[in-house]
CSV table of C-alpha atoms in Angstrom, one decimal:
chain,number,residue,atom,x,y,z
E,26,MET,CA,137.6,119.5,119.8
E,27,ARG,CA,135.4,117.2,117.5
E,28,SER,CA,132.1,116.2,118.8
E,29,VAL,CA,129.1,113.8,118.1
E,30,LEU,CA,125.6,115.3,117.7
E,31,VAL,CA,122.4,113.2,118.7
E,32,GLN,CA,118.9,114.7,117.8
E,33,PRO,CA,116.2,112.9,119.5
E,34,PRO,CA,112.9,112.3,118.2
E,35,SER,CA,110.9,115.8,117.9
E,36,ARG,CA,108.4,116.4,120.9
E,37,HIS,CA,105.5,118.4,120.5
E,38,GLY,CA,106.8,119.9,117.4
E,39,GLU,CA,110.3,120.8,119.1
E,40,SER,CA,113.4,119.5,118.2
E,41,SER,CA,116.6,119.5,119.9
E,42,VAL,CA,120.6,118.2,119.6
E,43,LEU,CA,122.7,117.3,122.1
E,44,GLU,CA,126.5,117.4,121.7
E,45,LEU,CA,128.9,115.0,123.1
E,46,ALA,CA,132.8,115.5,123.1
E,47,PRO,CA,135.1,112.4,122.7
E,48,GLY,CA,134.7,110.2,125.6
E,49,GLN,CA,131.2,111.4,126.9
E,50,SER,CA,128.2,109.4,126.8
E,51,LEU,CA,124.4,109.4,126.8
E,52,ARG,CA,121.7,106.9,127.7
E,53,PHE,CA,118.4,106.6,125.8
E,54,GLY,CA,115.2,104.9,126.7
E,55,ARG,CA,111.5,104.7,128.0
E,56,GLY,CA,112.1,105.6,131.8
E,57,VAL,CA,109.6,104.9,134.4
E,58,ASP,CA,106.0,104.9,134.3
E,59,GLY,CA,104.8,108.7,134.9
E,60,GLY,CA,107.7,110.0,132.4
E,61,ASN,CA,110.5,112.0,133.8
E,62,ARG,CA,110.1,112.0,137.4
E,63,SER,CA,112.5,111.6,140.5
E,64,GLY,CA,113.2,108.5,142.3
E,65,THR,CA,115.9,106.0,142.9
E,66,GLU,CA,114.1,103.7,140.4
E,67,LYS,CA,114.7,106.0,137.3
E,68,PRO,CA,117.2,104.9,135.3
E,69,ALA,CA,119.5,108.2,134.3
E,70,LEU,CA,118.4,109.0,130.8
E,71,ASP,CA,119.3,111.9,128.5
E,72,VAL,CA,117.1,110.8,125.7
E,73,PHE,CA,113.6,109.7,126.2
E,74,LEU,CA,111.2,107.5,123.8
E,75,ASP,CA,108.0,107.3,124.8
E,76,HIS,CA,106.9,103.8,123.6
E,77,ASP,CA,105.7,100.8,125.1
E,78,SER,CA,108.2,98.6,123.4
E,79,VAL,CA,111.1,100.6,124.2
E,80,PRO,CA,112.9,99.1,127.3
E,81,ARG,CA,113.3,101.6,130.1
E,82,LEU,CA,116.9,101.8,129.7
E,83,ALA,CA,117.4,100.9,126.1
E,84,GLY,CA,120.9,101.8,125.0
E,85,GLN,CA,124.0,104.0,125.2
E,86,ILE,CA,125.8,106.3,122.9
E,87,THR,CA,129.5,106.8,123.5
E,88,ALA,CA,131.4,109.5,121.1
E,89,ALA,CA,134.6,108.9,120.0
E,90,ASP,CA,137.5,110.8,118.0
E,91,THR,CA,135.7,110.4,114.3
E,92,PHE,CA,132.9,107.8,115.2
E,93,TRP,CA,130.6,106.6,118.0
E,94,THR,CA,129.6,103.5,119.7
E,95,LEU,CA,126.4,102.0,120.4
E,96,THR,CA,125.5,99.8,123.5
E,97,ASN,CA,122.6,97.9,123.1
E,98,PHE,CA,120.9,97.1,126.8
E,99,SER,CA,117.8,95.3,125.9
E,100,ARG,CA,117.8,91.6,126.4
E,101,GLU,CA,115.4,90.6,123.4
E,102,SER,CA,115.9,93.4,120.8
E,103,THR,CA,118.1,94.1,117.8
E,104,TYR,CA,119.0,97.6,117.1
E,105,VAL,CA,119.4,98.9,113.5
E,106,VAL,CA,121.8,101.7,112.5
E,107,GLU,CA,121.0,102.9,109.0
E,108,ASN,CA,123.3,104.9,106.6
E,109,PRO,CA,120.7,107.4,104.8
E,110,GLU,CA,123.4,108.4,102.4
E,111,GLY,CA,124.4,104.7,101.8
E,112,GLY,CA,121.7,103.2,99.6
E,113,GLY,CA,120.4,100.9,102.4
E,114,GLU,CA,123.6,100.1,104.0
E,115,PHE,CA,123.1,99.4,108.0
E,116,ILE,CA,124.4,97.4,110.9
E,117,LYS,CA,122.6,95.5,113.3
E,118,VAL,CA,123.4,95.9,117.1
E,119,PRO,CA,122.2,92.6,119.0
E,120,PRO,CA,120.9,92.5,122.4
E,121,LEU,CA,123.2,93.1,125.0
E,122,ARG,CA,126.1,94.2,122.4
E,123,HIS,CA,128.7,96.4,124.2
E,124,ALA,CA,130.1,99.5,122.3
E,125,ALA,CA,129.5,98.5,118.7
E,126,PRO,CA,131.4,100.9,116.5
E,127,VAL,CA,129.4,102.8,114.2
E,128,PRO,CA,131.3,104.4,111.1
E,129,PHE,CA,128.6,106.2,109.4
E,130,GLU,CA,128.7,110.3,109.1
E,131,ILE,CA,125.1,110.4,109.3
E,132,SER,CA,123.2,107.8,111.3
E,133,ARG,CA,119.5,106.7,111.8
E,134,VAL,CA,119.2,104.3,114.9
E,135,VAL,CA,116.1,102.2,114.5
E,136,LEU,CA,114.4,100.5,117.6
E,137,PRO,CA,111.6,97.5,116.6
E,138,THR,CA,108.7,99.4,117.8
E,139,ALA,CA,104.8,98.8,116.3
E,140,PRO,CA,103.2,99.8,114.1
E,141,GLU,CA,105.7,102.3,113.3
E,142,LEU,CA,109.3,102.1,113.7
E,143,LEU,CA,111.0,104.5,116.2
E,144,SER,CA,114.0,106.5,115.3
E,145,PHE,CA,116.6,109.2,115.9
E,146,HIS,CA,119.5,110.5,114.2
E,147,VAL,CA,123.2,110.8,115.2
E,148,TYR,CA,125.8,112.9,113.4
E,149,ALA,CA,129.5,112.1,113.7
E,150,PRO,CA,132.7,114.3,112.5
E,151,MET,CA,133.6,114.2,109.0
E,152,HIS,CA,135.9,111.5,108.4
E,153,ASN,CA,139.3,111.8,107.9
E,154,PHE,CA,141.4,110.7,104.9
E,155,VAL,CA,144.8,110.0,104.2
E,156,GLU,CA,146.9,112.1,101.5
E,157,GLU,CA,147.1,110.3,98.0
E,158,CYS,CA,150.2,108.4,98.2
E,159,SER,CA,152.9,109.3,95.4
E,160,LEU,CA,153.3,106.4,93.0
E,161,GLU,CA,156.1,108.3,90.9
E,162,SER,CA,158.8,106.0,92.2
E,163,LEU,CA,157.2,102.6,91.8
E,164,SER,CA,157.4,100.6,88.8
E,165,GLY,CA,155.4,98.2,87.1
E,166,GLU,CA,152.0,98.0,85.1
E,167,MET,CA,149.3,100.5,86.3
E,168,THR,CA,146.4,99.1,88.7
E,169,LEU,CA,143.4,98.2,86.5
E,170,SER,CA,139.8,99.2,87.5
E,171,SER,CA,137.5,96.5,88.8
E,172,TYR,CA,134.6,98.2,87.5
E,173,PRO,CA,135.3,100.6,84.6
E,174,LEU,CA,132.2,102.7,84.0
E,175,ASP,CA,132.0,105.5,81.8
E,176,THR,CA,129.6,108.2,83.7
E,177,SER,CA,128.9,109.7,80.6
E,178,ALA,CA,127.6,106.7,78.8
E,179,LYS,CA,123.8,105.8,78.3
E,180,TYR,CA,124.2,102.6,80.2
E,181,PHE,CA,125.2,104.5,83.4
E,182,LEU,CA,122.2,106.5,83.2
E,183,VAL,CA,120.4,103.2,83.3
E,184,LEU,CA,122.4,102.1,86.2
E,185,VAL,CA,121.6,105.1,88.1
E,186,ALA,CA,117.8,105.0,87.6
E,187,LEU,CA,117.9,101.6,89.0
E,188,CYS,CA,119.9,102.5,91.8
E,189,GLU,CA,117.5,106.1,92.3
E,190,PRO,CA,115.2,104.8,94.7
E,191,ARG,CA,117.6,103.3,97.2
E,192,LEU,CA,119.8,106.3,97.1
E,193,ARG,CA,116.9,108.3,98.1
E,194,ASP,CA,116.6,106.2,101.2
E,195,GLU,CA,113.5,104.5,99.9
E,196,CYS,CA,115.2,101.6,101.2
E,197,HIS,CA,112.2,98.9,101.3
E,198,VAL,CA,110.9,100.1,97.6
E,199,GLU,CA,111.8,97.5,95.1
E,200,VAL,CA,114.4,98.0,92.6
E,201,PRO,CA,112.7,99.8,89.2
E,202,GLY,CA,111.4,97.8,86.3
E,203,VAL,CA,112.3,98.3,82.8
E,204,GLU,CA,109.3,100.3,81.6
E,205,ALA,CA,109.9,102.7,85.0
E,206,VAL,CA,113.3,103.3,83.8
E,207,VAL,CA,112.5,104.3,80.3
E,208,GLU,CA,109.7,106.4,81.7
E,209,ARG,CA,112.5,108.1,83.9
E,210,LEU,CA,114.9,108.6,81.5
E,211,ARG,CA,113.0,109.5,78.3
E,212,THR,CA,112.6,113.1,79.1
E,213,LEU,CA,116.9,113.5,78.7
E,214,PRO,CA,117.9,114.7,75.2
E,215,ALA,CA,120.1,111.5,74.8
E,216,CYS,CA,117.3,109.1,75.6
E,217,ARG,CA,114.4,110.5,73.6
E,218,THR,CA,114.2,107.4,71.8
E,219,ILE,CA,114.8,105.0,74.5
E,220,ASN,CA,112.7,101.8,74.8
E,221,THR,CA,112.5,98.7,76.8
E,222,GLY,CA,114.6,96.8,74.5
E,223,ALA,CA,117.2,99.3,74.7
E,224,VAL,CA,117.3,99.3,78.8
E,225,ASN,CA,117.2,95.7,78.6
E,226,PHE,CA,120.4,95.5,76.4
E,227,HIS,CA,122.3,98.1,78.7
E,228,ILE,CA,121.4,96.1,81.8
E,229,ASP,CA,122.9,92.8,80.0
E,230,TYR,CA,125.7,95.0,79.2
E,231,LEU,CA,126.1,96.2,82.7
E,232,ALA,CA,125.9,92.4,83.9
E,233,ARG,CA,128.2,90.9,81.5
E,234,ASN,CA,130.8,93.4,80.8
E,235,LYS,CA,130.8,96.3,83.4
E,236,LEU,CA,130.1,94.6,87.1
E,237,ARG,CA,130.7,91.0,85.8
E,238,ILE,CA,127.9,89.5,87.5
E,239,LYS,CA,128.0,85.8,87.0
E,240,PRO,CA,124.8,84.0,86.8
E,241,THR,CA,124.2,81.0,88.8
E,242,ARG,CA,121.7,77.9,88.3
E,243,ARG,CA,119.4,79.4,90.2
E,244,ASP,CA,119.2,82.3,87.8
E,245,ASN,CA,117.3,80.2,85.2
E,246,ARG,CA,114.3,80.6,87.0
E,247,PRO,CA,111.5,83.0,85.3
E,248,ASP,CA,112.3,85.9,87.6
E,249,ARG,CA,115.8,85.6,86.8
E,250,PHE,CA,115.9,89.3,85.0
E,251,ASN,CA,114.4,90.9,88.3
E,252,ALA,CA,117.4,89.2,90.1
E,253,LYS,CA,120.0,90.5,87.5
E,254,ARG,CA,118.6,94.1,88.1
E,255,ASP,CA,118.7,93.4,91.9
E,256,MET,CA,122.3,92.0,92.0
E,257,LEU,CA,123.3,95.2,89.7
E,258,VAL,CA,121.9,97.8,92.2
E,259,SER,CA,123.7,95.7,95.1
E,260,VAL,CA,126.9,95.9,93.7
E,261,ALA,CA,126.7,99.4,92.7
E,262,LEU,CA,125.8,100.6,95.9
E,263,ARG,CA,128.0,98.4,98.0
E,264,PHE,CA,131.2,99.5,96.4
E,265,ASN,CA,130.0,103.3,95.8
E,266,LEU,CA,129.9,102.8,92.2
E,267,VAL,CA,126.8,105.1,92.1
E,268,ARG,CA,126.5,107.7,94.6
E,269,GLU,CA,124.3,110.5,95.5
E,270,GLU,CA,125.9,113.0,93.5
E,271,HIS,CA,124.9,111.3,90.3
E,272,LEU,CA,121.4,111.8,90.9
E,273,ALA,CA,122.3,114.8,89.2
E,274,LEU,CA,122.4,113.4,86.0
E,275,LEU,CA,118.7,112.1,85.7
E,276,PRO,CA,115.8,114.5,85.1
E,277,SER,CA,114.5,116.4,88.0
E,278,ARG,CA,111.7,114.8,89.9
E,279,VAL,CA,108.9,117.4,89.3
E,280,PRO,CA,105.7,116.2,91.3
E,281,ARG,CA,102.7,115.8,89.0
E,282,SER,CA,99.9,118.1,89.1
E,283,SER,CA,96.6,116.9,90.7
E,284,ALA,CA,94.7,118.6,88.3
E,285,SER,CA,92.8,116.6,85.5
């Protein structure tokens, strides 16, 4: 039997995992004042989230076969379900939305609390995939690749460096600038002599020839080059052209010594 695993926020340094078989549900929320006490006023909660901004009965998770659904019981708050492996991919579950399906294998449920957001993780079963269909009996021209990228090319290294922060789940960090890309790649043997001019060339090449990003009139503004980098990252991550496995192409991120 395939199950969904829910990992609530750790309490007092202890972590736990709750397992749901298909068809089973759990509810989460703040509960009543005074914590987990008995009484008819207390909603039946499986996960307690101790924050004043969390509704007493906040939501419900229900396991399906290879996915799960989220019901939002709040009348005001929108919940966000993030894909930590998806480079900024997320879905929004608005107030009172019932059984919104969540397609991610690994998810982070985020509730709007201040000053820090409150979150917990949900792990779905591994996704199923169809077997590759045989095309031997089909005639005609071969299907062309929409984005023909060469993962061994230097321009691909530039694209990976641009996407790296979001692939590492740093969704609120800006796309790296050209100088930062130069510094990130320069320790690679193939990039010893790379400079800002070369990186700008590769970005232009990616936008014009590989991902074929079409500039608009608004892109004539002074920050149009920043917009181009943002668009490259958006397209690359949206269509999985750059994935977490590609980070292995970059130099290892060794922390700098604090010694002067």
